[in-house]
Short mmCIF file of C-alpha atoms in Angstrom, two decimals:
data_model
loop_
_atom_site.label_atom_id
_atom_site.label_comp_id
_atom_site.label_asym_id
_atom_site.label_seq_id
_atom_site.Cartn_x
_atom_site.Cartn_y
_atom_site.Cartn_z
CA GLU N 1 -28.67 35.18 2.33
CA ALA N 2 -31.98 33.71 1.30
CA GLY N 3 -34.84 36.16 1.25
CA VAL N 4 -38.34 35.85 2.61
CA THR N 5 -40.09 32.94 0.95
CA GLN N 6 -43.82 32.59 0.54
CA PHE N 7 -45.89 29.80 -0.93
CA PRO N 8 -47.96 29.17 -2.73
CA SER N 9 -47.45 32.06 -5.09
CA HIS N 10 -51.03 31.75 -6.27
CA SER N 11 -54.10 30.07 -4.82
CA VAL N 12 -57.59 29.87 -6.26
CA ILE N 13 -60.26 28.48 -3.96
CA GLU N 14 -64.02 28.50 -3.71
CA LYS N 15 -65.95 30.44 -1.14
CA GLY N 16 -66.24 28.41 2.03
CA GLN N 17 -63.02 26.49 1.54
CA THR N 18 -59.91 26.73 3.66
CA VAL N 19 -56.52 27.99 2.54
CA THR N 20 -53.21 28.06 4.38
CA LEU N 21 -50.44 30.40 3.37
CA ARG N 22 -46.88 29.87 4.48
CA CYS N 23 -44.01 32.25 5.07
CA ASP N 24 -40.36 31.48 5.76
CA PRO N 25 -38.58 34.59 7.05
CA ILE N 26 -34.94 35.44 6.68
CA SER N 27 -32.91 33.29 9.04
CA GLY N 28 -32.30 35.06 12.34
CA HIS N 29 -35.13 37.54 11.95
CA ASP N 30 -37.26 37.39 15.08
CA ASN N 31 -39.86 39.80 13.72
CA LEU N 32 -42.36 38.50 11.20
CA TYR N 33 -45.24 40.47 9.72
CA TRP N 34 -48.24 39.74 7.55
CA TYR N 35 -49.72 42.38 5.27
CA ARG N 36 -52.51 42.25 2.71
CA ARG N 37 -53.39 44.22 -0.36
CA VAL N 38 -56.93 43.96 -1.54
CA MET N 39 -57.46 44.95 -5.17
CA GLY N 40 -57.27 48.71 -5.59
CA LYS N 41 -56.57 49.40 -1.95
CA GLU N 42 -53.54 50.15 0.19
CA ILE N 43 -51.27 47.51 1.64
CA LYS N 44 -52.61 46.93 5.13
CA PHE N 45 -50.95 45.53 8.24
CA LEU N 46 -52.43 42.30 9.59
CA LEU N 47 -50.19 41.20 12.43
CA HIS N 48 -46.71 41.07 13.91
CA PHE N 49 -44.89 38.18 15.55
CA VAL N 50 -41.85 38.45 17.76
CA LYS N 51 -40.43 34.96 17.70
CA GLU N 52 -43.46 32.76 18.35
CA SER N 53 -45.52 35.39 20.18
CA LYS N 54 -48.13 37.65 18.62
CA GLN N 55 -46.98 41.17 19.36
CA ASP N 56 -49.81 42.93 17.58
CA GLU N 57 -52.74 41.40 15.74
CA SER N 58 -54.85 44.53 15.53
CA GLY N 59 -55.05 44.33 11.75
CA MET N 60 -56.59 40.88 11.53
CA PRO N 61 -59.97 41.41 9.87
CA ASN N 62 -61.99 38.79 11.76
CA ASN N 63 -61.81 35.40 13.45
CA ARG N 64 -61.76 33.55 10.14
CA PHE N 65 -58.07 34.39 10.01
CA LEU N 66 -55.63 32.46 12.16
CA ALA N 67 -51.88 33.06 12.16
CA GLU N 68 -49.31 30.88 13.83
CA ARG N 69 -45.58 30.82 14.13
CA THR N 70 -44.46 27.55 15.58
CA GLY N 71 -41.05 27.61 17.21
CA GLY N 72 -40.43 31.14 16.07
CA THR N 73 -39.44 30.06 12.58
CA TYR N 74 -41.91 29.87 9.69
CA SER N 75 -45.43 31.22 9.94
CA THR N 76 -48.76 30.16 8.52
CA LEU N 77 -51.87 32.20 7.87
CA LYS N 78 -55.07 30.20 7.60
CA VAL N 79 -58.32 31.54 6.24
CA GLN N 80 -61.32 29.42 7.18
CA PRO N 81 -63.87 29.64 5.68
CA ALA N 82 -62.76 31.91 2.88
CA GLU N 83 -65.06 34.67 1.63
CA LEU N 84 -64.98 36.60 -1.63
CA GLU N 85 -63.64 39.73 0.08
CA ASP N 86 -60.57 37.81 1.23
CA SER N 87 -59.17 37.91 -2.30
CA GLY N 88 -55.96 39.87 -2.60
CA VAL N 89 -52.22 39.60 -2.26
CA TYR N 90 -50.87 38.50 1.10
CA PHE N 91 -47.34 39.66 1.86
CA CYS N 92 -45.05 38.38 4.54
CA ALA N 93 -42.09 40.39 5.80
CA SER N 94 -39.36 39.98 8.36
CA SER N 95 -36.88 42.23 10.15
CA GLN N 96 -34.11 42.01 12.69
CA ASP N 97 -35.71 44.47 15.08
CA PRO N 98 -38.97 46.42 15.03
CA TYR N 99 -37.59 49.90 15.65
CA GLY N 100 -36.95 51.37 12.27
CA SER N 101 -35.30 48.40 10.61
CA PRO N 102 -36.43 47.93 7.04
CA LEU N 103 -38.86 45.13 6.46
CA HIS N 104 -37.81 42.53 3.92
CA PHE N 105 -40.79 41.35 1.93
CA GLY N 106 -41.57 38.12 0.17
CA ASN N 107 -43.11 37.98 -3.29
CA GLY N 108 -46.57 37.53 -1.86
CA THR N 109 -49.35 34.99 -2.29
CA ARG N 110 -52.13 36.00 -4.66
CA LEU N 111 -55.35 34.56 -3.25
CA THR N 112 -58.47 34.42 -5.38
CA VAL N 113 -61.72 33.32 -3.81
CA THR N 114 -64.45 32.48 -6.34
CA ALA Z 1 -53.06 58.01 13.59
CA GLN Z 2 -50.38 57.86 10.98
CA SER Z 3 -51.24 58.22 7.34
CA VAL Z 4 -49.44 58.55 4.04
CA THR Z 5 -50.70 60.29 0.93
CA GLN Z 6 -49.16 59.65 -2.45
CA LEU Z 7 -50.23 62.23 -4.99
CA GLY Z 8 -50.97 60.64 -8.34
CA SER Z 9 -51.88 57.00 -8.70
CA HIS Z 10 -50.22 56.99 -12.13
CA VAL Z 11 -47.22 58.99 -13.32
CA SER Z 12 -45.89 58.86 -16.86
CA VAL Z 13 -42.49 60.20 -17.90
CA SER Z 14 -40.30 59.92 -20.97
CA GLU Z 15 -37.09 57.97 -20.84
CA GLY Z 16 -34.33 60.30 -19.67
CA ALA Z 17 -36.72 62.71 -17.96
CA LEU Z 18 -36.88 63.58 -14.29
CA VAL Z 19 -38.90 61.27 -12.08
CA LEU Z 20 -40.78 62.88 -9.19
CA LEU Z 21 -43.11 60.81 -7.03
CA ARG Z 22 -44.81 62.70 -4.24
CA CYS Z 23 -45.40 61.53 -0.69
CA ASN Z 24 -46.81 63.40 2.29
CA TYR Z 25 -47.11 61.89 5.71
CA SER Z 26 -48.83 62.67 8.95
CA SER Z 27 -47.30 61.47 12.14
CA SER Z 28 -47.47 62.71 15.68
CA VAL Z 29 -43.91 61.63 16.42
CA PRO Z 30 -40.76 61.76 14.30
CA PRO Z 31 -41.16 58.89 11.90
CA TYR Z 32 -39.11 56.47 9.96
CA LEU Z 33 -39.94 56.85 6.28
CA PHE Z 34 -39.43 54.37 3.50
CA TRP Z 35 -39.86 54.02 -0.21
CA TYR Z 36 -40.48 50.56 -1.60
CA VAL Z 37 -40.77 49.45 -5.22
CA GLN Z 38 -42.67 46.53 -6.66
CA TYR Z 39 -41.68 45.33 -10.09
CA PRO Z 40 -44.17 43.18 -11.99
CA ASN Z 41 -44.63 39.74 -10.45
CA GLN Z 42 -42.18 40.48 -7.67
CA GLY Z 43 -42.31 41.41 -4.00
CA LEU Z 44 -41.68 44.76 -2.38
CA GLN Z 45 -38.07 45.89 -2.52
CA LEU Z 46 -36.63 48.59 -0.30
CA LEU Z 47 -35.46 51.63 -2.28
CA LEU Z 48 -34.39 53.83 0.60
CA LYS Z 49 -35.03 54.70 4.22
CA TYR Z 50 -35.02 57.92 6.25
CA THR Z 51 -34.05 57.70 9.90
CA SER Z 52 -33.16 61.34 10.75
CA ALA Z 53 -29.43 61.00 10.13
CA ALA Z 54 -29.66 63.14 6.99
CA THR Z 55 -32.53 64.85 5.22
CA LEU Z 56 -31.38 63.77 1.77
CA VAL Z 57 -31.38 60.01 1.46
CA LYS Z 58 -29.80 58.15 -1.41
CA GLY Z 59 -31.17 54.80 -2.41
CA ILE Z 60 -30.62 52.11 -4.96
CA ASN Z 61 -30.88 52.48 -8.73
CA GLY Z 62 -30.14 56.23 -8.65
CA PHE Z 63 -33.19 57.21 -6.59
CA GLU Z 64 -33.09 59.66 -3.72
CA ALA Z 65 -35.62 61.30 -1.43
CA GLU Z 66 -35.59 64.46 0.64
CA PHE Z 67 -37.24 64.70 4.03
CA LYS Z 68 -38.86 68.10 4.61
CA LYS Z 69 -40.34 68.34 8.07
CA SER Z 70 -41.94 71.74 7.45
CA GLU Z 71 -43.84 70.29 4.51
CA THR Z 72 -44.27 66.79 5.99
CA SER Z 73 -43.05 65.47 2.68
CA PHE Z 74 -40.72 62.75 1.50
CA HIS Z 75 -40.75 62.97 -2.28
CA LEU Z 76 -38.83 60.46 -4.39
CA THR Z 77 -36.75 61.64 -7.33
CA LYS Z 78 -34.47 60.30 -10.01
CA PRO Z 79 -32.72 62.64 -12.46
CA SER Z 80 -33.11 60.45 -15.52
CA ALA Z 81 -35.76 57.77 -15.95
CA HIS Z 82 -34.90 54.42 -17.45
CA MET Z 83 -37.30 51.94 -18.96
CA SER Z 84 -36.45 49.51 -16.18
CA ASP Z 85 -37.84 51.96 -13.61
CA ALA Z 86 -41.39 51.13 -14.67
CA ALA Z 87 -42.97 49.70 -11.52
CA GLU Z 88 -45.26 50.58 -8.64
CA TYR Z 89 -43.76 52.70 -5.88
CA PHE Z 90 -44.93 52.84 -2.29
CA CYS Z 91 -44.18 55.40 0.38
CA ALA Z 92 -44.50 54.13 3.95
CA VAL Z 93 -44.18 55.52 7.45
CA MET Z 94 -43.28 53.79 10.68
CA ARG Z 95 -43.50 55.37 14.10
CA GLY Z 96 -40.30 55.37 16.08
CA ASP Z 97 -41.95 53.49 18.90
CA GLY Z 98 -44.03 51.25 16.76
CA ASN Z 99 -43.76 48.28 14.53
CA LYS Z 100 -46.27 48.86 11.78
CA LEU Z 101 -45.58 50.19 8.36
CA VAL Z 102 -48.40 52.36 7.09
CA PHE Z 103 -48.38 52.46 3.31
CA GLY Z 104 -49.57 54.98 0.81
CA ALA Z 105 -51.85 53.83 -1.99
CA GLY Z 106 -48.95 53.44 -4.41
CA THR Z 107 -47.94 55.21 -7.61
CA ILE Z 108 -47.54 53.33 -10.86
CA LEU Z 109 -44.67 54.79 -12.86
CA ARG Z 110 -44.75 54.40 -16.61
CA VAL Z 111 -41.68 55.22 -18.67
CA LYS Z 112 -42.21 56.04 -22.33
CA SER Z 113 -39.55 55.47 -24.94
#
């Protein structure tokens, strides 16, 4: 089966610009997660979708971040306007169910805000 | 709140030597525990998972981890390191009633020839 796909793999933007990251989960996985790793820090949870609904968005840093999952398939994470501290690696993951199932991660999108 | 502590941000071993990566967790309920590995320029790959069925969990690539409730530990071991094991390793905990993985800070494993 195809794994979790993320693109772009790298993005370099200027402060104040907008960037949209995309994630395609494993087919059939209702649960989709976004995580972020800022340089030198732990990987942190951002939010969790169950199908198209946001189950938990407690990790979203502020209202400059908007996540969507249209039709319960792929998801996008938009950062608008981007700030320097948004730089890091954004990981997407999916799972069949949220109760102890392993999360399958994509390769991540490395975002650099200059 | 859950937390995970990985002792040692960098660990260096010789090829053929024992690998021991330490992980301690804090959780108010019995957790699910995971080890993930990230090879250079790749995503996170599941090494193994503990779900209370057995305290010694075997994973891929010869790795295993032992859950010790009394010590709140879930250390990762491999009897003999290989050059291809060089990567960053993450311990993570998930509550049984929750959906979030809480990660440790990661340990970079270096294997010397």
